[in-house]
Coordinates of C-alpha atoms in Angstrom, one line a residue:
X203 CA 0.0 0.0 0.0
X204 CA 1.5 3.3 -1.1
X205 CA -0.1 6.4 0.5
X206 CA -0.8 9.5 -1.7
X207 CA 1.4 12.5 -1.5
X208 CA -1.5 14.9 -1.0
X209 CA -3.1 12.9 1.9
X210 CA -1.5 15.2 4.5
X211 CA -2.3 18.5 2.9
X212 CA -5.4 19.4 5.0
X213 CA -3.6 18.6 8.3
X214 CA -0.4 20.4 7.2
X215 CA -2.5 23.5 6.2
X216 CA -3.7 23.6 9.9
X217 CA -0.1 23.2 11.1
X218 CA 0.9 26.1 8.8
X219 CA -1.8 28.3 10.3
X220 CA -0.6 27.5 13.8
X221 CA 3.0 28.3 12.8
X222 CA 1.9 31.6 11.2
X223 CA 0.3 32.6 14.5
X224 CA 3.5 32.0 16.4
X225 CA 5.4 34.0 13.7
X226 CA 2.9 36.8 14.0
X227 CA 3.5 37.1 17.8
X228 CA 7.3 37.1 17.3
X229 CA 7.1 39.9 14.7
X230 CA 5.3 42.2 17.1
X231 CA 4.2 45.7 16.1
X232 CA 5.9 47.6 13.4
X233 CA 7.8 50.8 14.5
X234 CA 6.7 54.0 12.8
X235 CA 10.0 54.2 10.9
X236 CA 12.7 51.7 9.8
X237 CA 16.1 53.0 8.9
X238 CA 18.3 51.7 6.0
X239 CA 21.9 52.6 6.5
X240 CA 24.0 53.4 3.5
X241 CA 26.8 55.6 2.2
X242 CA 26.6 58.7 -0.1
X243 CA 26.7 56.7 -3.3
X244 CA 24.0 54.3 -2.0
X245 CA 21.7 57.1 -0.9
X246 CA 22.1 58.9 -4.2
X247 CA 21.2 55.7 -6.1
X248 CA 18.2 55.0 -3.9
X249 CA 16.8 58.4 -4.3
X250 CA 17.4 58.6 -8.0
X251 CA 15.7 55.3 -8.7
X252 CA 13.2 55.2 -5.8
X253 CA 14.2 51.5 -5.4
X254 CA 16.1 49.5 -2.9
X255 CA 18.9 47.0 -3.6
X256 CA 18.5 43.6 -1.8
X257 CA 21.8 41.8 -1.4
X258 CA 22.3 38.0 -1.7
X259 CA 22.5 36.8 1.9
X260 CA 26.0 35.3 1.3
X261 CA 27.4 38.8 0.9
X262 CA 26.0 40.4 4.0
X263 CA 28.3 41.4 6.9
X264 CA 27.4 38.4 9.0
X265 CA 29.3 35.5 7.7
X266 CA 27.0 33.0 9.5
X267 CA 23.8 34.0 7.6
X268 CA 21.4 31.0 7.2
X269 CA 24.2 28.7 8.5
X270 CA 23.4 29.9 12.0
X271 CA 19.7 28.9 11.8
X272 CA 20.6 25.6 10.1
X273 CA 22.9 24.7 13.0
X274 CA 20.1 25.2 15.4
X275 CA 17.7 23.2 13.2
X276 CA 20.1 20.3 12.9
X277 CA 20.7 20.1 16.7
X278 CA 17.0 20.0 17.4
X279 CA 16.3 17.5 14.6
X280 CA 19.1 15.2 15.8
X281 CA 17.9 15.3 19.4
X282 CA 14.4 14.3 18.3
X283 CA 15.8 11.6 16.0
X284 CA 17.7 10.0 18.8
X285 CA 14.5 9.6 20.8
X286 CA 12.2 8.7 18.0
X287 CA 10.3 5.4 18.5
X288 CA 8.2 5.6 15.3
X289 CA 10.2 4.3 12.3
X290 CA 8.4 6.6 9.9
X291 CA 9.0 9.7 12.0
X292 CA 12.6 8.7 12.4
X293 CA 13.0 8.4 8.7
X294 CA 11.4 11.8 8.3
X295 CA 13.7 13.5 10.8
X296 CA 16.7 11.9 9.3
X297 CA 15.8 13.2 5.8
X298 CA 15.2 16.7 7.1
X299 CA 18.8 17.0 8.1
X300 CA 19.6 16.9 4.4
X301 CA 16.6 18.7 2.9
X302 CA 15.6 21.5 5.3
X303 CA 17.9 24.2 3.8
X304 CA 15.9 25.7 0.9
X305 CA 18.9 28.0 0.2
X306 CA 21.4 25.1 -0.4
X307 CA 21.4 25.3 -4.2
X308 CA 17.7 25.4 -4.6
X309 CA 16.5 29.0 -3.9
X310 CA 18.4 32.2 -3.1
X311 CA 17.4 34.9 -0.6
X312 CA 18.0 38.6 -1.2
X313 CA 17.8 41.0 1.7
X314 CA 17.5 44.7 2.3
X315 CA 18.4 45.5 5.9
X316 CA 16.8 48.1 8.2
X317 CA 17.3 49.1 11.9
X318 CA 14.7 50.4 14.4
X319 CA 17.1 53.2 15.4
X320 CA 18.7 55.9 13.2
X321 CA 21.8 56.7 15.3
X322 CA 23.7 53.5 15.9
X323 CA 27.5 53.8 16.5
X324 CA 28.3 50.4 14.9
X325 CA 26.4 51.4 11.7
X326 CA 28.2 54.7 11.4
X327 CA 31.5 52.9 11.7
X328 CA 30.6 50.7 8.8
X329 CA 29.8 53.7 6.6
X330 CA 32.2 56.3 8.0
X331 CA 34.6 56.0 5.1
X332 CA 32.0 57.6 2.7
X333 CA 31.0 60.9 4.2
X334 CA 29.8 59.7 7.6
X335 CA 27.0 57.5 6.4
X336 CA 23.2 58.0 6.1
X337 CA 20.2 56.4 7.7
X338 CA 17.1 56.6 5.4
X339 CA 14.0 56.5 7.5
X340 CA 11.1 54.8 5.7
X341 CA 7.5 54.5 6.9
X342 CA 7.4 50.9 8.0
X343 CA 3.7 50.3 7.2
X344 CA 4.2 51.5 3.6
X345 CA 7.1 49.2 2.8
X346 CA 5.8 46.4 0.6
X347 CA 2.2 47.5 0.8
X348 CA 1.9 46.5 -2.8
X349 CA 4.0 44.7 -5.4
X350 CA 5.9 47.4 -7.4
X351 CA 5.5 48.6 -10.9
X352 CA 9.1 47.4 -11.6
X353 CA 8.0 43.8 -11.4
X354 CA 4.3 43.0 -10.7
X355 CA 5.2 39.4 -9.7
X356 CA 8.0 40.5 -7.3
X357 CA 7.1 39.2 -3.9
X358 CA 8.9 40.1 -0.6
X359 CA 8.2 39.9 3.1
X360 CA 9.2 42.2 5.9
X361 CA 10.6 40.3 9.0
X362 CA 11.9 41.3 12.4
X363 CA 15.2 39.6 13.1
X364 CA 15.0 37.2 16.1
X365 CA 18.1 37.1 18.4
X366 CA 16.7 35.2 21.4
X367 CA 18.2 31.7 21.2
X368 CA 15.5 30.0 23.3
X369 CA 12.8 31.6 21.2
X370 CA 14.6 30.5 18.0
X371 CA 14.8 26.9 19.3
X372 CA 11.1 26.9 20.3
X373 CA 10.0 28.1 16.9
X374 CA 12.0 25.5 15.1
X375 CA 10.9 22.8 17.5
X376 CA 7.2 23.8 16.8
X377 CA 7.7 23.1 13.1
X378 CA 9.3 19.7 13.7
X379 CA 7.0 18.6 16.5
X380 CA 3.7 19.5 14.8
X381 CA 4.8 18.0 11.5
X382 CA 6.0 14.8 13.2
X383 CA 2.7 14.4 14.9
X384 CA 0.7 14.8 11.7
X385 CA 2.9 12.2 10.0
X386 CA 2.7 9.8 12.9
X387 CA -1.1 9.9 13.0
X388 CA -1.4 9.4 9.3
X389 CA 1.0 6.4 9.1
X390 CA -0.1 4.2 12.0
X391 CA 0.8 0.5 11.2
X392 CA 2.4 1.7 7.9
X393 CA 5.9 0.8 6.8
X394 CA 8.5 3.3 5.9
X395 CA 8.4 2.2 2.3
X396 CA 4.7 2.7 2.0
X397 CA 4.9 6.0 3.7
X398 CA 7.6 7.3 1.4
X399 CA 5.5 9.9 -0.4
X400 CA 4.1 11.3 2.9
X401 CA 7.6 11.6 4.3
X402 CA 8.7 13.5 1.2
X403 CA 5.6 15.8 1.6
X404 CA 6.6 16.5 5.2
X405 CA 10.2 17.3 4.3
X406 CA 8.9 19.7 1.7
X407 CA 6.6 21.3 4.2
X408 CA 9.4 21.7 6.8
X409 CA 11.8 23.2 4.1
X410 CA 9.1 25.8 3.3
X411 CA 8.3 26.7 6.9
X412 CA 11.9 26.8 8.2
X413 CA 13.0 29.0 5.3
X414 CA 11.2 31.9 6.9
X415 CA 13.4 31.4 10.0
X416 CA 16.7 30.9 8.3
X417 CA 16.7 34.4 6.9
X418 CA 15.6 36.2 10.1
X419 CA 17.5 34.3 12.9
X420 CA 20.8 35.8 13.9
X421 CA 23.3 35.3 16.7
X422 CA 22.5 37.3 19.9
X423 CA 25.7 39.2 19.5
X424 CA 24.0 41.2 16.8
X425 CA 21.0 42.2 18.9
X426 CA 22.2 45.8 19.2
X427 CA 21.3 46.3 15.6
X428 CA 17.5 45.8 16.2
X429 CA 17.3 44.7 12.6
X430 CA 14.3 44.2 10.3
X431 CA 14.6 42.7 6.8
X432 CA 12.9 43.0 3.5
X433 CA 13.4 39.6 2.0
X434 CA 12.9 38.4 -1.5
X435 CA 13.2 34.7 -2.6
X436 CA 14.5 34.0 -6.1
X437 CA 13.9 30.5 -7.5
X438 CA 16.1 28.9 -10.2
X439 CA 13.7 30.1 -12.9
X440 CA 13.9 33.7 -11.9
X441 CA 17.6 34.3 -12.3
X442 CA 17.1 37.0 -14.8
X443 CA 16.1 39.3 -11.9
X444 CA 19.6 39.1 -10.5
X445 CA 21.9 42.0 -11.2
X446 CA 25.5 42.5 -10.2
X447 CA 27.3 45.4 -8.5
X448 CA 30.5 46.1 -6.7
X449 CA 30.4 45.5 -2.9
X450 CA 32.8 45.2 0.0
X451 CA 33.2 41.5 -0.8
X452 CA 33.7 41.9 -4.5
X453 CA 31.2 41.1 -7.3
X454 CA 27.8 41.0 -5.4
X455 CA 24.6 39.5 -6.7
X456 CA 21.7 41.8 -5.9
X457 CA 18.0 42.3 -6.8
X458 CA 16.3 45.7 -7.3
X459 CA 13.2 45.9 -5.1
X460 CA 10.3 48.3 -5.6
X461 CA 8.6 48.9 -2.3
X462 CA 6.9 52.2 -3.3
X463 CA 3.3 52.7 -2.4
X464 CA 0.5 52.2 -5.0
X465 CA -1.1 55.6 -4.3
X466 CA -0.9 58.7 -2.2
X467 CA 1.8 61.3 -1.7
X468 CA 4.5 58.6 -2.0
X469 CA 3.2 57.1 -5.2
X470 CA 6.1 55.5 -7.1
X471 CA 8.4 57.0 -4.5
X472 CA 10.0 55.4 -1.5
X473 CA 7.9 56.2 1.7
X474 CA 10.8 58.3 3.0
X475 CA 10.1 60.4 6.1
X476 CA 13.6 61.2 7.5
X477 CA 17.3 61.1 6.8
X478 CA 19.8 61.1 9.6
X479 CA 23.5 61.5 8.7
X480 CA 26.4 60.2 10.8
X481 CA 29.0 62.2 12.7
X482 CA 30.8 64.6 10.4
X483 CA 33.0 67.7 10.8
X484 CA 30.6 70.0 8.9
X485 CA 26.9 68.9 9.5
X486 CA 25.5 72.1 8.1
X487 CA 27.0 71.4 4.6
X488 CA 26.0 67.7 4.8
X489 CA 22.4 68.7 5.5
X490 CA 22.4 71.4 2.8
X491 CA 23.5 68.7 0.2
X492 CA 20.9 66.2 1.4
X493 CA 18.1 68.8 1.1
X494 CA 19.3 69.8 -2.4
X495 CA 19.2 66.1 -3.5
X496 CA 15.8 65.5 -2.0
X497 CA 14.3 68.5 -3.9
X498 CA 16.1 67.4 -7.1
X499 CA 14.5 64.0 -6.9
X500 CA 11.0 65.1 -6.0
X501 CA 11.0 64.1 -2.3
X502 CA 9.0 66.5 -0.1
X503 CA 8.4 66.7 3.6
X504 CA 11.5 64.7 4.6
X505 CA 13.1 65.6 7.8
X506 CA 16.9 65.9 7.9
X507 CA 19.0 65.7 11.0
X508 CA 22.5 64.7 12.2
X509 CA 23.8 62.2 14.6
X510 CA 23.9 63.3 18.3
X511 CA 26.7 60.9 19.2
X512 CA 29.7 62.7 20.7
X513 CA 32.3 60.9 18.5
X514 CA 34.5 61.9 15.6
X515 CA 34.1 59.0 13.2
X516 CA 35.9 59.5 9.9
X517 CA 37.7 62.7 10.9

């Protein structure tokens, strides 16, 4: 007896809804503004195009992107595998160790990073070599409110980065535990061979659900950044979206995202509300130049301010 691949779909849809509720609580409320840090060249390009560049996760500053989340996943899956009494569930857990990473040659994740605060010393240090750096404050509720004119099929999600290790483990465990329970109930008195298609379906389900965590779990050492991420997943058939630019790590694959609102004062413009520049020796001139650029590119009602940190970065 071979069980049909789609047998589990109704149960897995309920599990997905439960996981989505957990994810919703983790994400919490959006702040009014989210800040994208960049240098003068990046700011000019963003304002000229009213678009954001999302960078392939392998080229971000954190070298452990995705790998950090996968290490947590593997430790939890292995612990459950060691205690599994059901052969079908054991087979499923064993397979997930090899199939759970959707970004291991199958899909790619492109990320535009934001912070909740606009005057972070560690961020200014990153961008101090190019005029002190700039934090572009975008209205968080407007980001991604519709799919942009640039590419009507371009889908992206805004996620708060999770730094709490226990919470990270609990979220991953929820996916594995609920999926294992569904599989166990559906395969009572069924051999591993007969349950093969259901095991494959559960592995696929876990890969999809865990992907959302892999691109928003980071080591707690980065918690000071209070980061949010605008994430876009590129499948193998969408590689034409990928463009290339120079970055701190050489040739950098990137995707141009259009998060501009569909209507209103920010129509086809980034929902920009404030720009904060980093510590510089001549803040008046920096603010003068920013305001000139804003007017030239059709951005109105944008506040401009300087860092209040008492440091001399880049001097």
